[in-house]
GROMACS .gro file of C-alpha atoms in nm:
model
  341
    1MET     CA    1  -0.748   1.298  -1.383
    2PRO     CA    2  -0.471   1.255  -1.119
    3ILE     CA    3  -0.572   1.218  -0.757
    4GLU     CA    4  -0.469   1.529  -0.569
    5GLY     CA    5  -0.199   1.454  -0.315
    6PHE     CA    6  -0.147   1.096  -0.435
    7ASP     CA    7   0.188   1.040  -0.609
    8TYR     CA    8   0.161   0.669  -0.685
    9LYS     CA    9   0.522   0.649  -0.806
   10GLU     CA   10   0.663   0.779  -0.479
   11PHE     CA   11   0.410   0.580  -0.278
   12ALA     CA   12   0.514   0.254  -0.448
   13LYS     CA   13   0.878   0.341  -0.390
   14ALA     CA   14   0.815   0.415  -0.020
   15ILE     CA   15   0.629   0.090   0.042
   16SER     CA   16   0.890  -0.124  -0.136
   17ALA     CA   17   1.164   0.048   0.065
   18GLU     CA   18   1.008  -0.094   0.382
   19VAL     CA   19   1.014  -0.450   0.249
   20GLY     CA   20   1.385  -0.533   0.277
   21PRO     CA   21   1.427  -0.467   0.652
   22ALA     CA   22   1.101  -0.653   0.726
   23LEU     CA   23   1.191  -0.974   0.541
   24PRO     CA   24   1.258  -1.286   0.752
   25SER     CA   25   1.620  -1.403   0.773
   26ASP     CA   26   1.546  -1.738   0.605
   27ILE     CA   27   1.464  -1.573   0.270
   28ALA     CA   28   1.754  -1.604   0.021
   29ASP     CA   29   1.902  -1.292  -0.138
   30ALA     CA   30   1.756  -1.362  -0.483
   31ASP     CA   31   1.412  -1.418  -0.333
   32ARG     CA   32   1.443  -1.104  -0.121
   33GLN     CA   33   1.496  -0.895  -0.433
   34TYR     CA   34   1.204  -1.070  -0.601
   35ILE     CA   35   0.971  -0.976  -0.315
   36ILE     CA   36   1.091  -0.614  -0.313
   37ASN     CA   37   1.034  -0.591  -0.688
   38ILE     CA   38   0.691  -0.758  -0.683
   39VAL     CA   39   0.565  -0.528  -0.406
   40HIS     CA   40   0.692  -0.222  -0.592
   41ASN     CA   41   0.549  -0.330  -0.927
   42PHE     CA   42   0.205  -0.422  -0.793
   43CYS     CA   43   0.177  -0.100  -0.590
   44TYR     CA   44   0.291   0.104  -0.890
   45MET     CA   45   0.040  -0.059  -1.124
   46ALA     CA   46  -0.245  -0.034  -0.873
   47GLY     CA   47  -0.170   0.331  -0.798
   48GLU     CA   48  -0.146   0.414  -1.166
   49ALA     CA   49  -0.477   0.240  -1.240
   50LEU     CA   50  -0.652   0.430  -0.960
   51ALA     CA   51  -0.505   0.763  -1.071
   52ASN     CA   52  -0.618   0.708  -1.430
   53ASP     CA   53  -0.965   0.571  -1.351
   54THR     CA   54  -1.215   0.835  -1.458
   55THR     CA   55  -1.518   0.630  -1.350
   56ILE     CA   56  -1.462   0.681  -0.977
   57LYS     CA   57  -1.355   0.968  -0.754
   58LEU     CA   58  -1.110   0.885  -0.476
   59ASN     CA   59  -0.910   1.105  -0.243
   60ALA     CA   60  -0.541   1.050  -0.167
   61HIS     CA   61  -0.610   0.864   0.156
   62GLN     CA   62  -0.849   0.618  -0.008
   63ALA     CA   63  -0.610   0.550  -0.295
   64SER     CA   64  -0.325   0.498  -0.049
   65ILE     CA   65  -0.525   0.247   0.157
   66ILE     CA   66  -0.616   0.039  -0.149
   67THR     CA   67  -0.256   0.040  -0.272
   68GLN     CA   68  -0.122  -0.041   0.074
   69PHE     CA   69  -0.349  -0.343   0.099
   70ILE     CA   70  -0.197  -0.477  -0.222
   71GLY     CA   71   0.159  -0.407  -0.105
   72GLU     CA   72   0.121  -0.570   0.235
   73TRP     CA   73  -0.060  -0.881   0.114
   74SER     CA   74   0.183  -0.922  -0.179
   75PHE     CA   75   0.462  -0.913   0.079
   76HIS     CA   76   0.309  -1.177   0.305
   77LYS     CA   77   0.185  -1.417   0.036
   78SER     CA   78   0.509  -1.402  -0.164
   79ILE     CA   79   0.692  -1.519   0.150
   80ASP     CA   80   0.439  -1.802   0.194
   81ILE     CA   81   0.487  -1.907  -0.170
   82ILE     CA   82   0.867  -1.905  -0.145
   83ARG     CA   83   0.866  -2.100   0.181
   84SER     CA   84   0.637  -2.355   0.016
   85HIS     CA   85   0.902  -2.417  -0.254
   86ILE     CA   86   0.651  -2.358  -0.534
   87ASP     CA   87   0.827  -2.344  -0.871
   88PRO     CA   88   0.926  -1.981  -0.949
   89GLN     CA   89   0.743  -1.996  -1.283
   90PHE     CA   90   0.409  -2.008  -1.096
   91ARG     CA   91   0.478  -1.731  -0.845
   92ASP     CA   92   0.373  -1.434  -1.056
   93GLY     CA   93   0.045  -1.595  -1.159
   94ILE     CA   94  -0.059  -1.666  -0.800
   95LEU     CA   95   0.037  -1.320  -0.676
   96GLN     CA   96  -0.129  -1.147  -0.971
   97LYS     CA   97  -0.456  -1.324  -0.892
   98ILE     CA   98  -0.433  -1.210  -0.530
   99ALA     CA   99  -0.339  -0.851  -0.621
  100PHE     CA  100  -0.623  -0.821  -0.872
  101THR     CA  101  -0.870  -0.958  -0.617
  102ILE     CA  102  -0.757  -0.706  -0.354
  103PHE     CA  103  -0.773  -0.422  -0.605
  104GLU     CA  104  -1.133  -0.494  -0.702
  105ILE     CA  105  -1.259  -0.577  -0.351
  106ALA     CA  106  -1.089  -0.283  -0.178
  107LYS     CA  107  -1.198  -0.040  -0.450
  108THR     CA  108  -1.560  -0.157  -0.429
  109ALA     CA  109  -1.555  -0.142  -0.048
  110THR     CA  110  -1.415   0.212  -0.062
  111ILE     CA  111  -1.679   0.329  -0.308
  112LYS     CA  112  -1.948   0.187  -0.080
  113ASN     CA  113  -1.793   0.366   0.222
  114MET     CA  114  -1.744   0.038   0.407
  115PRO     CA  115  -1.596   0.089   0.758
  116GLN     CA  116  -1.226   0.010   0.760
  117PRO     CA  117  -1.252  -0.284   1.006
  118ASP     CA  118  -1.507  -0.447   0.776
  119MET     CA  119  -1.291  -0.374   0.473
  120ILE     CA  120  -0.989  -0.535   0.638
  121ALA     CA  121  -1.190  -0.848   0.718
  122VAL     CA  122  -1.337  -0.872   0.367
  123VAL     CA  123  -0.999  -0.826   0.201
  124GLU     CA  124  -0.839  -1.093   0.420
  125PHE     CA  125  -1.120  -1.338   0.343
  126GLN     CA  126  -1.093  -1.276  -0.031
  127VAL     CA  127  -0.712  -1.304  -0.026
  128LYS     CA  128  -0.732  -1.648   0.132
  129LYS     CA  129  -1.003  -1.749  -0.114
  130ALA     CA  130  -0.800  -1.629  -0.415
  131TYR     CA  131  -0.486  -1.802  -0.284
  132ASN     CA  132  -0.669  -2.131  -0.234
  133GLU     CA  133  -0.825  -2.108  -0.581
  134ALA     CA  134  -0.490  -2.036  -0.746
  135LEU     CA  135  -0.333  -2.339  -0.577
  136GLU     CA  136  -0.628  -2.561  -0.673
  137GLU     CA  137  -0.599  -2.449  -1.036
  138LEU     CA  138  -0.232  -2.546  -1.040
  139LYS     CA  139  -0.312  -2.880  -0.880
  140ASN     CA  140  -0.585  -2.949  -1.138
  141ARG     CA  141  -0.334  -2.872  -1.415
  142GLY     CA  142  -0.091  -3.120  -1.264
  143ALA     CA  143   0.159  -2.847  -1.174
  144LEU     CA  144   0.121  -2.909  -0.799
  145THR     CA  145   0.053  -3.221  -0.596
  146GLU     CA  146  -0.198  -3.244  -0.313
  147ALA     CA  147   0.094  -3.252  -0.069
  148GLN     CA  148   0.238  -2.931  -0.217
  149VAL     CA  149  -0.098  -2.756  -0.188
  150LYS     CA  150  -0.127  -2.857   0.178
  151GLU     CA  151   0.229  -2.737   0.237
  152ALA     CA  152   0.150  -2.399   0.079
  153LEU     CA  153  -0.164  -2.360   0.287
  154SER     CA  154   0.025  -2.439   0.606
  155HIS     CA  155   0.235  -2.123   0.581
  156SER     CA  156   0.106  -1.786   0.698
  157ASN     CA  157   0.372  -1.520   0.737
  158ILE     CA  158   0.124  -1.263   0.865
  159ASP     CA  159   0.029  -1.493   1.154
  160GLU     CA  160   0.394  -1.577   1.225
  161MET     CA  161   0.488  -1.209   1.240
  162ALA     CA  162   0.200  -1.139   1.477
  163GLN     CA  163   0.309  -1.426   1.701
  164GLN     CA  164   0.671  -1.310   1.703
  165ALA     CA  165   0.562  -0.957   1.790
  166ALA     CA  166   0.358  -1.092   2.081
  167GLN     CA  167   0.652  -1.299   2.206
  168GLN     CA  168   0.888  -1.003   2.184
  169GLU     CA  169   0.639  -0.790   2.372
  170ALA     CA  170   0.615  -1.053   2.646
  171GLN     CA  171   0.995  -1.071   2.673
  172GLN     CA  172   1.022  -0.692   2.690
  173GLN     CA  173   0.758  -0.681   2.963
  174ALA     CA  174   0.941  -0.946   3.164
  175GLN     CA  175   1.270  -0.760   3.122
  176THR     CA  176   1.113  -0.430   3.226
  177GLN     CA  177   0.958  -0.586   3.535
  178THR     CA  178   1.293  -0.738   3.632
  179GLN     CA  179   1.470  -0.405   3.593
  180GLN     CA  180   1.203  -0.230   3.800
  181GLN     CA  181   1.233  -0.487   4.078
  182GLN     CA  182   1.612  -0.457   4.083
  183ALA     CA  183   1.586  -0.078   4.100
  184GLN     CA  184   1.361  -0.079   4.405
  185PRO     CA  185   1.520  -0.023   4.748
  186ALA     CA  186   1.560  -0.331   4.964
  187ALA     CA  187   1.308  -0.191   5.211
  188GLY     CA  188   1.050  -0.205   4.936
  189ASN     CA  189   0.892   0.126   5.036
  190ALA     CA  190   1.000   0.332   4.736
  191GLN     CA  191   0.725   0.525   4.561
  192PRO     CA  192   0.637   0.427   4.202
  193ALA     CA  193   0.733   0.658   3.918
  194ALA     CA  194   0.484   0.934   3.850
  195ASN     CA  195   0.372   0.797   3.514
  196SER     CA  196   0.016   0.807   3.387
  197TYR     CA  197  -0.179   0.484   3.372
  198ALA     CA  198  -0.152   0.474   2.991
  199ASP     CA  199   0.228   0.511   3.005
  200GLN     CA  200   0.250   0.197   3.217
  201LEU     CA  201   0.058  -0.021   2.970
  202SER     CA  202   0.227  -0.249   2.721
  203ASP     CA  203   0.210  -0.169   2.350
  204THR     CA  204   0.008  -0.487   2.300
  205LYS     CA  205  -0.265  -0.378   2.540
  206ILE     CA  206  -0.270  -0.025   2.397
  207LEU     CA  207  -0.319  -0.170   2.048
  208LYS     CA  208  -0.598  -0.396   2.169
  209LEU     CA  209  -0.778  -0.105   2.333
  210ALA     CA  210  -0.735   0.108   2.022
  211THR     CA  211  -0.867  -0.175   1.802
  212PHE     CA  212  -1.166  -0.227   2.027
  213ALA     CA  213  -1.229   0.148   2.016
  214ILE     CA  214  -1.266   0.116   1.638
  215VAL     CA  215  -1.539  -0.142   1.699
  216LEU     CA  216  -1.710   0.087   1.949
  217ARG     CA  217  -1.722   0.372   1.696
  218HIS     CA  218  -1.955   0.168   1.476
  219LEU     CA  219  -2.200   0.071   1.751
  220PRO     CA  220  -2.515   0.252   1.869
  221PRO     CA  221  -2.448   0.485   2.169
  222GLU     CA  222  -2.639   0.266   2.417
  223LYS     CA  223  -2.455  -0.051   2.311
  224ARG     CA  224  -2.123   0.134   2.317
  225GLN     CA  225  -2.181   0.259   2.672
  226SER     CA  226  -2.288  -0.085   2.788
  227LEU     CA  227  -1.960  -0.236   2.668
  228ILE     CA  228  -1.745   0.045   2.810
  229GLU     CA  229  -1.899  -0.006   3.154
  230ARG     CA  230  -1.763  -0.362   3.159
  231PHE     CA  231  -1.405  -0.234   3.155
  232ASP     CA  232  -1.186  -0.117   3.438
  233GLU     CA  233  -1.227   0.257   3.499
  234ASN     CA  234  -0.878   0.338   3.368
  235ASP     CA  235  -0.915   0.119   3.057
  236ALA     CA  236  -1.260   0.266   2.994
  237ALA     CA  237  -1.113   0.617   2.996
  238ILE     CA  238  -0.857   0.516   2.732
  239LEU     CA  239  -1.128   0.354   2.521
  240ILE     CA  240  -1.335   0.671   2.528
  241ASP     CA  241  -1.036   0.882   2.426
  242TYR     CA  242  -0.952   0.654   2.134
  243ALA     CA  243  -1.313   0.624   2.020
  244SER     CA  244  -1.335   1.004   1.999
  245MET     CA  245  -1.036   1.033   1.762
  246GLU     CA  246  -1.162   1.116   1.415
  247ASP     CA  247  -0.859   0.966   1.236
  248LEU     CA  248  -0.804   0.665   1.463
  249GLU     CA  249  -0.824   0.413   1.176
  250ASN     CA  250  -0.557   0.603   0.984
  251ARG     CA  251  -0.310   0.589   1.272
  252LEU     CA  252  -0.304   0.210   1.293
  253ASP     CA  253  -0.154  -0.044   1.055
  254PRO     CA  254  -0.443  -0.226   0.878
  255MET     CA  255  -0.278  -0.564   0.939
  256ILE     CA  256  -0.244  -0.498   1.311
  257VAL     CA  257  -0.609  -0.392   1.324
  258ALA     CA  258  -0.709  -0.710   1.139
  259LYS     CA  259  -0.527  -0.928   1.393
  260GLY     CA  260  -0.677  -0.735   1.682
  261LEU     CA  261  -1.028  -0.771   1.543
  262LYS     CA  262  -0.974  -1.144   1.495
  263GLU     CA  263  -0.864  -1.181   1.859
  264ILE     CA  264  -1.168  -0.986   1.976
  265LYS     CA  265  -1.396  -1.202   1.764
  266ASN     CA  266  -1.240  -1.524   1.896
  267SER     CA  267  -1.281  -1.405   2.255
  268LEU     CA  268  -1.652  -1.340   2.220
  269PRO     CA  269  -1.892  -1.610   2.342
  270LYS     CA  270  -2.060  -1.803   2.067
  271SER     CA  271  -2.429  -1.739   2.030
  272LYS     CA  272  -2.637  -2.047   2.097
  273LYS     CA  273  -2.948  -1.908   1.935
  274VAL     CA  274  -2.969  -1.978   1.564
  275ASN     CA  275  -3.054  -1.675   1.353
  276PRO     CA  276  -3.233  -1.800   1.037
  277VAL     CA  277  -3.164  -1.475   0.849
  278ARG     CA  278  -2.793  -1.501   0.923
  279ILE     CA  279  -2.782  -1.870   0.827
  280ASN     CA  280  -2.960  -1.804   0.499
  281GLN     CA  281  -2.726  -1.515   0.421
  282LYS     CA  282  -2.423  -1.730   0.500
  283LEU     CA  283  -2.550  -2.007   0.275
  284TYR     CA  284  -2.623  -1.756   0.000
  285ASN     CA  285  -2.266  -1.623   0.021
  286ILE     CA  286  -2.119  -1.975   0.015
  287VAL     CA  287  -2.312  -2.064  -0.300
  288LYS     CA  288  -2.241  -1.729  -0.465
  289ASN     CA  289  -1.864  -1.749  -0.403
  290SER     CA  290  -1.816  -2.118  -0.487
  291ASP     CA  291  -1.784  -2.326  -0.801
  292ILE     CA  292  -2.138  -2.423  -0.902
  293SER     CA  293  -2.018  -2.757  -1.041
  294LYS     CA  294  -1.871  -2.853  -0.704
  295ILE     CA  295  -2.196  -2.762  -0.530
  296SER     CA  296  -2.394  -2.965  -0.783
  297ASN     CA  297  -2.174  -3.270  -0.722
  298ILE     CA  298  -2.223  -3.240  -0.347
  299MET     CA  299  -2.596  -3.178  -0.366
  300GLY     CA  300  -2.651  -3.463  -0.610
  301LYS     CA  301  -2.614  -3.703  -0.318
  302GLU     CA  302  -2.849  -3.515  -0.087
  303ARG     CA  303  -3.225  -3.546  -0.035
  304LYS     CA  304  -3.463  -3.344  -0.246
  305ALA     CA  305  -3.569  -3.127   0.049
  306VAL     CA  306  -3.208  -3.025   0.105
  307ARG     CA  307  -3.151  -2.954  -0.264
  308ASP     CA  308  -3.469  -2.746  -0.282
  309TYR     CA  309  -3.370  -2.547   0.027
  310ILE     CA  310  -3.027  -2.458  -0.113
  311ALA     CA  311  -3.177  -2.373  -0.452
  312ASN     CA  312  -3.433  -2.142  -0.288
  313VAL     CA  313  -3.178  -1.960  -0.075
  314SER     CA  314  -2.927  -1.922  -0.360
  315SER     CA  315  -3.199  -1.768  -0.577
  316GLY     CA  316  -3.277  -1.510  -0.309
  317ASN     CA  317  -3.586  -1.677  -0.161
  318ARG     CA  318  -3.560  -1.659   0.219
  319ASN     CA  319  -3.882  -1.853   0.296
  320SER     CA  320  -3.825  -2.215   0.388
  321PRO     CA  321  -4.012  -2.485   0.582
  322ILE     CA  322  -3.680  -2.610   0.721
  323THR     CA  323  -3.616  -2.522   1.086
  324PRO     CA  324  -3.325  -2.285   1.166
  325ARG     CA  325  -3.130  -2.559   1.343
  326ILE     CA  326  -3.152  -2.794   1.044
  327ALA     CA  327  -3.065  -2.503   0.813
  328GLU     CA  328  -2.752  -2.441   1.017
  329ILE     CA  329  -2.650  -2.807   0.991
  330ILE     CA  330  -2.699  -2.803   0.613
  331CYS     CA  331  -2.500  -2.481   0.580
  332ASN     CA  332  -2.209  -2.613   0.789
  333HIS     CA  333  -2.216  -2.944   0.602
  334LEU     CA  334  -2.192  -2.772   0.263
  335GLU     CA  335  -1.915  -2.542   0.382
  336GLU     CA  336  -1.714  -2.835   0.517
  337LYS     CA  337  -1.757  -3.036   0.197
  338LEU     CA  338  -1.643  -2.745  -0.019
  339THR     CA  339  -1.340  -2.687   0.204
  340ARG     CA  340  -1.228  -3.048   0.167
  341ARG     CA  341  -1.252  -3.046  -0.210
   0.00000   0.00000   0.00000
């Protein structure tokens, strides 16, 4: 049964129409057309699959978000693949793996009513995981060398675009300040323009406040108020306004929100207290989402106590005689070993 208000054919066409103007100048014409086509095709297929899926019930907004995730990540990762000079015969396979991963993860997150900030973070994590796995598979088949894999992993168009946007914003701010200074009378006693505080803020700061407001919406009232009180009175007023918007998440680009959330996370102080529940959950996720043969090879060289601890946690048993600090070291060690392989 079609999803009311969701025309996947027109939606795929609209998303692909935005691709051409957004492509970096270093992408050749033939590759530009390839990216436009791949974004259109993946969005079309994803939208069609959602519209024809009788096992779930989605509204137009939910279907659009899932499809948009696929379009945007297909755009960014296809650029990374092309810049890495990976043989064209392998492009479709890598991108298909990523698109399928996004489709399943985003659909599941939507069904479970996961908050959009969490969904964005989960999708980004799974995209990187799927990309790494696809490259490793090609390397194991002898299609890519270790150097080519490292080259492919060194590119991140989404990060480059975010950095360029930040630089442009900084340049615009500097230009605006210069123009304002030149426009002021020599006596320096002219009154400032009668703009509201929000009108005087840069787009970057507005986006950061809006992103943080999304975080606030998912916190208990007392915690939310405690954080708001740490802001300047004017910034706090903007935060409150944004947090009260019912459709705030829908007004912001998911990729911009993802970058904003990452910046917020990186700016937070690291907790020094080890949470055993969190460590066990992290270890459980690492084991669950990794190749069991790789884990077995790593653990074969470890002491029995370490092997038993990992086996217990991976089986769902959270009781362990190992102290939280040692558990954290084991978890980080395993994660590092798996990353290197």
